[in-house]
Coordinates of C-alpha atoms and ligand atoms in Angstrom, one line a residue:
X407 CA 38.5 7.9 -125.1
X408 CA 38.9 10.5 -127.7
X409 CA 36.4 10.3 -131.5
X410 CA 37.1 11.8 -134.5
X411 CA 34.1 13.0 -136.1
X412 CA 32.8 13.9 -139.7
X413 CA 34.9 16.9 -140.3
X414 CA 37.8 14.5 -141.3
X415 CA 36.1 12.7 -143.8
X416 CA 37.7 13.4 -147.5
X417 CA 40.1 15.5 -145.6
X418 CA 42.8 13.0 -143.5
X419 CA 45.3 16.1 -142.8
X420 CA 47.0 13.3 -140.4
X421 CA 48.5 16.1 -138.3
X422 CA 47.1 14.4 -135.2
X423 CA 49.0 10.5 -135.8
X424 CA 52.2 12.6 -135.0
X425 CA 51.4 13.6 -131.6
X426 CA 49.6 10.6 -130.6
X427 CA 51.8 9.0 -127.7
X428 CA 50.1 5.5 -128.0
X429 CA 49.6 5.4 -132.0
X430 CA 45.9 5.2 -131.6
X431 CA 44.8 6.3 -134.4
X432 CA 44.0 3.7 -137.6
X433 CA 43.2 4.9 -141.2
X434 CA 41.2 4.0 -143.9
X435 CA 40.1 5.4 -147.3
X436 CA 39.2 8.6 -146.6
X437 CA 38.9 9.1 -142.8
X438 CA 40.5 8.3 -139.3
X439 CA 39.2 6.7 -136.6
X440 CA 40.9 6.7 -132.5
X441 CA 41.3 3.0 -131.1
X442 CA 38.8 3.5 -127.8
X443 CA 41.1 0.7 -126.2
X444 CA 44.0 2.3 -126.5
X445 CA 43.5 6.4 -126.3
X446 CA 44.8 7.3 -122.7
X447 CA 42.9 10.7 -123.6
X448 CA 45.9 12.9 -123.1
X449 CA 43.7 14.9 -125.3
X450 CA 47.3 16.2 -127.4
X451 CA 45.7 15.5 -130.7
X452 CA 43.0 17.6 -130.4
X453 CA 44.3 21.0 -131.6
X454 CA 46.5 19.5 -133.9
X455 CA 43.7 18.8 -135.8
X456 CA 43.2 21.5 -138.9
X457 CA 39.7 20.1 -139.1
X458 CA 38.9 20.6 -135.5
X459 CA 37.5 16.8 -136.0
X460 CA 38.7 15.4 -132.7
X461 CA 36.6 15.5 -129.3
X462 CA 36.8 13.9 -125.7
X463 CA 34.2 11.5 -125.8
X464 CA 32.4 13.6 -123.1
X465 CA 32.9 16.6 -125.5
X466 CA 31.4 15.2 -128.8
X467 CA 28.7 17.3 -130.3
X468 CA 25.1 16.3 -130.2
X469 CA 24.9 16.2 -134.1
X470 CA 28.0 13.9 -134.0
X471 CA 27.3 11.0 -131.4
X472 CA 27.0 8.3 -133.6
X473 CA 30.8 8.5 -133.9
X474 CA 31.2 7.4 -130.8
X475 CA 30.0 4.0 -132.3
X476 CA 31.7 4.7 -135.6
X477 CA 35.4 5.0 -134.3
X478 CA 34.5 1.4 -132.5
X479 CA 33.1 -0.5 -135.3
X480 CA 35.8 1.1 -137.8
X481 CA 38.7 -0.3 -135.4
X482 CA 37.5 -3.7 -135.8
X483 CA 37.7 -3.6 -139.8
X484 CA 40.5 -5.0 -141.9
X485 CA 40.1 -2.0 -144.2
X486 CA 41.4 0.2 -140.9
X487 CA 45.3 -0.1 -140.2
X488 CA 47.3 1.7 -137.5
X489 CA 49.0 4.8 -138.9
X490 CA 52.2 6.5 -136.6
X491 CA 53.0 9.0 -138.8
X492 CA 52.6 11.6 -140.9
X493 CA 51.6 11.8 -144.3
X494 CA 50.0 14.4 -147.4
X495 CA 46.4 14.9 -147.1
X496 CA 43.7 14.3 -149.2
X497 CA 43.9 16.2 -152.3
X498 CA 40.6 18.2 -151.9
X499 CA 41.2 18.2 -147.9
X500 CA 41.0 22.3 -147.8
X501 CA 37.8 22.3 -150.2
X502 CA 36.1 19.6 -148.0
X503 CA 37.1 21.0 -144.6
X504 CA 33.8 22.5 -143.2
X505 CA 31.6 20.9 -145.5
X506 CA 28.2 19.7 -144.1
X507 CA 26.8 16.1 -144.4
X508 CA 29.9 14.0 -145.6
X509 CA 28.8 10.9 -143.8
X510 CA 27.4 9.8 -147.4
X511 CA 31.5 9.6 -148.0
X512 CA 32.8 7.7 -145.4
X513 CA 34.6 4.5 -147.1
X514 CA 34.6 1.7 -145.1
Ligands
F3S903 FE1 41.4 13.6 -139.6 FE2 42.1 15.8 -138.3 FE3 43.6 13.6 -138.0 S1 41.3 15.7 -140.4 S2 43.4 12.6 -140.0 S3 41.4 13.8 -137.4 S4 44.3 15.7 -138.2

């Protein structure tokens, strides 16, 4: 499967539902998470991402392994719905885009 990881918290830029073959992706508050059952890993959302938040699972950073487990447990919640397409960021997704430490933010 593919994660996205804390760089799309408070920023959503959504440029990756678009491309996503499967719609995999669901979306809460204020971040994304990828489906683990469904991603096929054709890995076409990755640099669509202006956040660069989106890794193979193989690929994820060491600093951001517990999103492995945070994409799964997000999928499961009601507050997570599939998204297909498209849609404005958050406001303040350019000031928050490379911001450290925003796991404190995630709305679940
Ligand atoms: Fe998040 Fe990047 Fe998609 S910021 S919503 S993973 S395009």
């Amino acid at each position: 499967t593919h994660v996205v990881t804390e760089n799309c918290i408070k920023c959503k830029y959504t440029d990756c539902v678009d491309v996503c073959p499967v719609d995999c992706f669901k979306e809460g508050p204020n971040f994304l998470i990828i489906d683990p059952e469904e991603c096929i890993d054709c890995a076409v959302c990755v640099p669509e991402c202006p956040a660069e938040a989106i890794f193979a699972e193989e690929d994820v950073p060491p600093d951001q392994q517990h999103f492995i487990e945070i994409n799964a447990e997000l999928c499961a919640s009601d507050n997570y719905k599939t998204i297909t397409k498209r849609k404005a960021p958050l406001p303040d997704a350019d000031e928050w885009n490379g911001k450290p430490d925003k796991l404190q933010y995630l709305e679940r």
